[in-house]
PDB file of C-alpha atoms in Angstrom:
ATOM      1  CA  GLN A   2      92.847  14.945  43.924  1.00  0.00           C
ATOM      2  CA  VAL A   3      89.287  13.775  43.292  1.00  0.00           C
ATOM      3  CA  GLN A   4      87.682  13.240  39.895  1.00  0.00           C
ATOM      4  CA  LEU A   5      83.921  13.201  39.676  1.00  0.00           C
ATOM      5  CA  VAL A   6      81.713  11.798  36.944  1.00  0.00           C
ATOM      6  CA  GLU A   7      77.939  12.252  36.981  1.00  0.00           C
ATOM      7  CA  SER A   8      75.405  10.024  35.259  1.00  0.00           C
ATOM      8  CA  GLY A   9      71.692   9.329  35.267  1.00  0.00           C
ATOM      9  CA  GLY A  10      70.332  12.502  33.734  1.00  0.00           C
ATOM     10  CA  GLY A  11      67.699  12.456  31.028  1.00  0.00           C
ATOM     11  CA  LEU A  12      64.237  13.516  29.935  1.00  0.00           C
ATOM     12  CA  VAL A  13      61.318  12.790  32.226  1.00  0.00           C
ATOM     13  CA  GLN A  14      57.724  13.964  32.481  1.00  0.00           C
ATOM     14  CA  ALA A  15      56.547  16.133  35.325  1.00  0.00           C
ATOM     15  CA  GLY A  16      55.799  13.996  38.369  1.00  0.00           C
ATOM     16  CA  GLY A  17      58.395  11.426  37.391  1.00  0.00           C
ATOM     17  CA  SER A  18      61.616  10.378  39.062  1.00  0.00           C
ATOM     18  CA  LEU A  19      65.308  10.171  38.233  1.00  0.00           C
ATOM     19  CA  ARG A  20      68.326   9.039  40.176  1.00  0.00           C
ATOM     20  CA  LEU A  21      71.612  10.759  39.566  1.00  0.00           C
ATOM     21  CA  SER A  22      74.915   9.132  40.433  1.00  0.00           C
ATOM     22  CA  CYS A  23      78.332  10.677  40.902  1.00  0.00           C
ATOM     23  CA  ALA A  24      81.286   8.304  40.858  1.00  0.00           C
ATOM     24  CA  ALA A  25      84.494   9.545  42.440  1.00  0.00           C
ATOM     25  CA  SER A  26      88.030   8.427  41.889  1.00  0.00           C
ATOM     26  CA  GLY A  27      90.691   8.507  44.571  1.00  0.00           C
ATOM     27  CA  ARG A  28      91.097   6.950  47.971  1.00  0.00           C
ATOM     28  CA  THR A  29      89.979  10.014  49.919  1.00  0.00           C
ATOM     29  CA  PHE A  30      86.304  10.081  48.876  1.00  0.00           C
ATOM     30  CA  SER A  31      85.125   9.197  52.383  1.00  0.00           C
ATOM     31  CA  THR A  32      86.858  12.252  53.840  1.00  0.00           C
ATOM     32  CA  TYR A  33      84.936  14.764  51.707  1.00  0.00           C
ATOM     33  CA  ALA A  34      81.511  16.239  52.055  1.00  0.00           C
ATOM     34  CA  MET A  35      79.604  15.855  48.813  1.00  0.00           C
ATOM     35  CA  GLY A  36      77.054  18.103  47.260  1.00  0.00           C
ATOM     36  CA  TRP A  37      74.791  18.550  44.269  1.00  0.00           C
ATOM     37  CA  PHE A  38      74.341  21.848  42.469  1.00  0.00           C
ATOM     38  CA  ARG A  39      72.248  22.705  39.455  1.00  0.00           C
ATOM     39  CA  GLN A  40      72.283  25.410  36.829  1.00  0.00           C
ATOM     40  CA  ALA A  41      69.278  26.282  34.692  1.00  0.00           C
ATOM     41  CA  PRO A  42      69.667  28.228  31.444  1.00  0.00           C
ATOM     42  CA  GLY A  43      70.287  31.878  32.150  1.00  0.00           C
ATOM     43  CA  LYS A  44      70.546  31.360  35.889  1.00  0.00           C
ATOM     44  CA  GLU A  45      73.333  31.081  38.427  1.00  0.00           C
ATOM     45  CA  ARG A  46      74.430  27.736  39.768  1.00  0.00           C
ATOM     46  CA  GLU A  47      72.286  26.760  42.739  1.00  0.00           C
ATOM     47  CA  PHE A  48      73.147  24.530  45.695  1.00  0.00           C
ATOM     48  CA  VAL A  49      70.622  21.687  45.915  1.00  0.00           C
ATOM     49  CA  ALA A  50      71.756  19.224  48.564  1.00  0.00           C
ATOM     50  CA  GLY A  51      74.764  18.182  50.598  1.00  0.00           C
ATOM     51  CA  THR A  52      75.926  15.257  52.702  1.00  0.00           C
ATOM     52  CA  SER A  53      78.682  15.098  55.265  1.00  0.00           C
ATOM     53  CA  ALA A  54      81.609  12.715  54.813  1.00  0.00           C
ATOM     54  CA  SER A  55      79.934  10.022  56.910  1.00  0.00           C
ATOM     55  CA  GLY A  56      76.505  10.596  55.411  1.00  0.00           C
ATOM     56  CA  SER A  57      74.981  11.302  58.783  1.00  0.00           C
ATOM     57  CA  ASN A  58      74.326  15.000  58.156  1.00  0.00           C
ATOM     58  CA  LEU A  59      72.255  16.189  55.226  1.00  0.00           C
ATOM     59  CA  TYR A  60      71.234  19.528  53.831  1.00  0.00           C
ATOM     60  CA  TYR A  61      68.575  20.469  51.280  1.00  0.00           C
ATOM     61  CA  THR A  62      67.567  23.724  49.728  1.00  0.00           C
ATOM     62  CA  ASP A  63      63.927  24.524  50.440  1.00  0.00           C
ATOM     63  CA  SER A  64      62.690  23.983  46.891  1.00  0.00           C
ATOM     64  CA  VAL A  65      63.646  20.306  46.877  1.00  0.00           C
ATOM     65  CA  LYS A  66      62.899  19.252  50.439  1.00  0.00           C
ATOM     66  CA  ALA A  67      60.623  16.201  50.661  1.00  0.00           C
ATOM     67  CA  ARG A  68      61.205  15.505  46.948  1.00  0.00           C
ATOM     68  CA  PHE A  69      64.968  14.906  46.634  1.00  0.00           C
ATOM     69  CA  THR A  70      67.164  12.609  48.700  1.00  0.00           C
ATOM     70  CA  ILE A  71      70.964  12.721  48.768  1.00  0.00           C
ATOM     71  CA  SER A  72      72.848   9.636  49.876  1.00  0.00           C
ATOM     72  CA  ARG A  73      76.314   8.202  49.562  1.00  0.00           C
ATOM     73  CA  ASP A  74      78.023   4.836  49.507  1.00  0.00           C
ATOM     74  CA  ASN A  75      81.587   5.272  50.669  1.00  0.00           C
ATOM     75  CA  ALA A  76      82.424   1.658  49.800  1.00  0.00           C
ATOM     76  CA  LYS A  77      81.520   2.425  46.170  1.00  0.00           C
ATOM     77  CA  ASN A  78      82.897   5.988  46.126  1.00  0.00           C
ATOM     78  CA  THR A  79      79.520   7.169  44.894  1.00  0.00           C
ATOM     79  CA  VAL A  80      77.011   9.826  45.865  1.00  0.00           C
ATOM     80  CA  TYR A  81      73.418   9.779  44.674  1.00  0.00           C
ATOM     81  CA  LEU A  82      70.574  12.193  44.218  1.00  0.00           C
ATOM     82  CA  GLN A  83      67.147  10.584  44.125  1.00  0.00           C
ATOM     83  CA  MET A  84      64.696  13.062  42.581  1.00  0.00           C
ATOM     84  CA  ASN A  85      60.964  12.403  42.906  1.00  0.00           C
ATOM     85  CA  SER A  86      57.909  14.436  41.958  1.00  0.00           C
ATOM     86  CA  LEU A  87      59.967  16.314  39.397  1.00  0.00           C
ATOM     87  CA  LYS A  88      58.753  19.662  38.144  1.00  0.00           C
ATOM     88  CA  PRO A  89      59.609  21.591  34.960  1.00  0.00           C
ATOM     89  CA  GLU A  90      61.483  24.103  37.122  1.00  0.00           C
ATOM     90  CA  ASP A  91      63.895  21.315  38.111  1.00  0.00           C
ATOM     91  CA  THR A  92      65.230  21.351  34.557  1.00  0.00           C
ATOM     92  CA  ALA A  93      68.937  22.130  34.726  1.00  0.00           C
ATOM     93  CA  VAL A  94      72.423  20.719  34.399  1.00  0.00           C
ATOM     94  CA  TYR A  95      73.202  18.953  37.659  1.00  0.00           C
ATOM     95  CA  TYR A  96      76.723  18.933  39.040  1.00  0.00           C
ATOM     96  CA  CYS A  97      78.262  17.028  41.906  1.00  0.00           C
ATOM     97  CA  ALA A  98      80.996  18.555  43.994  1.00  0.00           C
ATOM     98  CA  ALA A  99      83.395  17.563  46.761  1.00  0.00           C
ATOM     99  CA  GLY A 100      84.555  19.821  49.554  1.00  0.00           C
ATOM    100  CA  PRO A 101      84.937  20.297  53.301  1.00  0.00           C
ATOM    101  CA  LEU A 102      81.452  21.567  54.279  1.00  0.00           C
ATOM    102  CA  PHE A 103      78.213  19.737  53.424  1.00  0.00           C
ATOM    103  CA  TYR A 104      76.072  22.838  53.946  1.00  0.00           C
ATOM    104  CA  ALA A 105      78.221  25.327  51.946  1.00  0.00           C
ATOM    105  CA  ASN A 106      75.805  26.867  49.512  1.00  0.00           C
ATOM    106  CA  TYR A 107      78.256  28.774  47.352  1.00  0.00           C
ATOM    107  CA  GLU A 108      80.564  27.386  44.723  1.00  0.00           C
ATOM    108  CA  SER A 109      83.843  28.741  46.042  1.00  0.00           C
ATOM    109  CA  ARG A 110      83.699  26.476  49.109  1.00  0.00           C
ATOM    110  CA  TRP A 111      83.739  23.321  46.979  1.00  0.00           C
ATOM    111  CA  ASP A 112      87.042  21.970  45.750  1.00  0.00           C
ATOM    112  CA  TYR A 113      86.220  19.480  42.980  1.00  0.00           C
ATOM    113  CA  TRP A 114      83.499  19.375  40.360  1.00  0.00           C
ATOM    114  CA  GLY A 115      82.059  16.937  37.873  1.00  0.00           C
ATOM    115  CA  GLN A 116      81.215  17.830  34.298  1.00  0.00           C
ATOM    116  CA  GLY A 117      77.463  17.848  34.830  1.00  0.00           C
ATOM    117  CA  THR A 118      74.490  15.839  33.620  1.00  0.00           C
ATOM    118  CA  GLN A 119      71.385  17.291  31.975  1.00  0.00           C
ATOM    119  CA  VAL A 120      67.992  16.819  33.560  1.00  0.00           C
ATOM    120  CA  THR A 121      64.970  17.932  31.525  1.00  0.00           C
ATOM    121  CA  VAL A 122      61.461  17.771  32.950  1.00  0.00           C
ATOM    122  CA  SER A 123      58.635  18.199  30.462  1.00  0.00           C
ATOM    123  CA  SER A 124      55.230  19.524  31.448  1.00  0.00           C
TER     124      SER A 124
END
């Protein structure tokens, strides 16, 4: 069982940066791939980025490549999403998830979810 708690969301102007954190409970964090999803109002949840259990393999959806960076600290049971050059279209609730495959871009392949943190980017 893994419990996930996101933090770090907020309101930022376009072009700004935010860093999201996701703290995990449980001793098996380092065995799970971790991912970030987002859901904008009226839209389906979208896979944003993923990292393998070791952190050596990363995946990004095209719309965030070169702007977002996913990383993890297994000693701290935490995964991060550094978001730079934010755009209004990045506005969404961001969720972290734990599962077996770091590149799985659909929700059903992820086992555990956080409650989400709101990111709002103003123009």
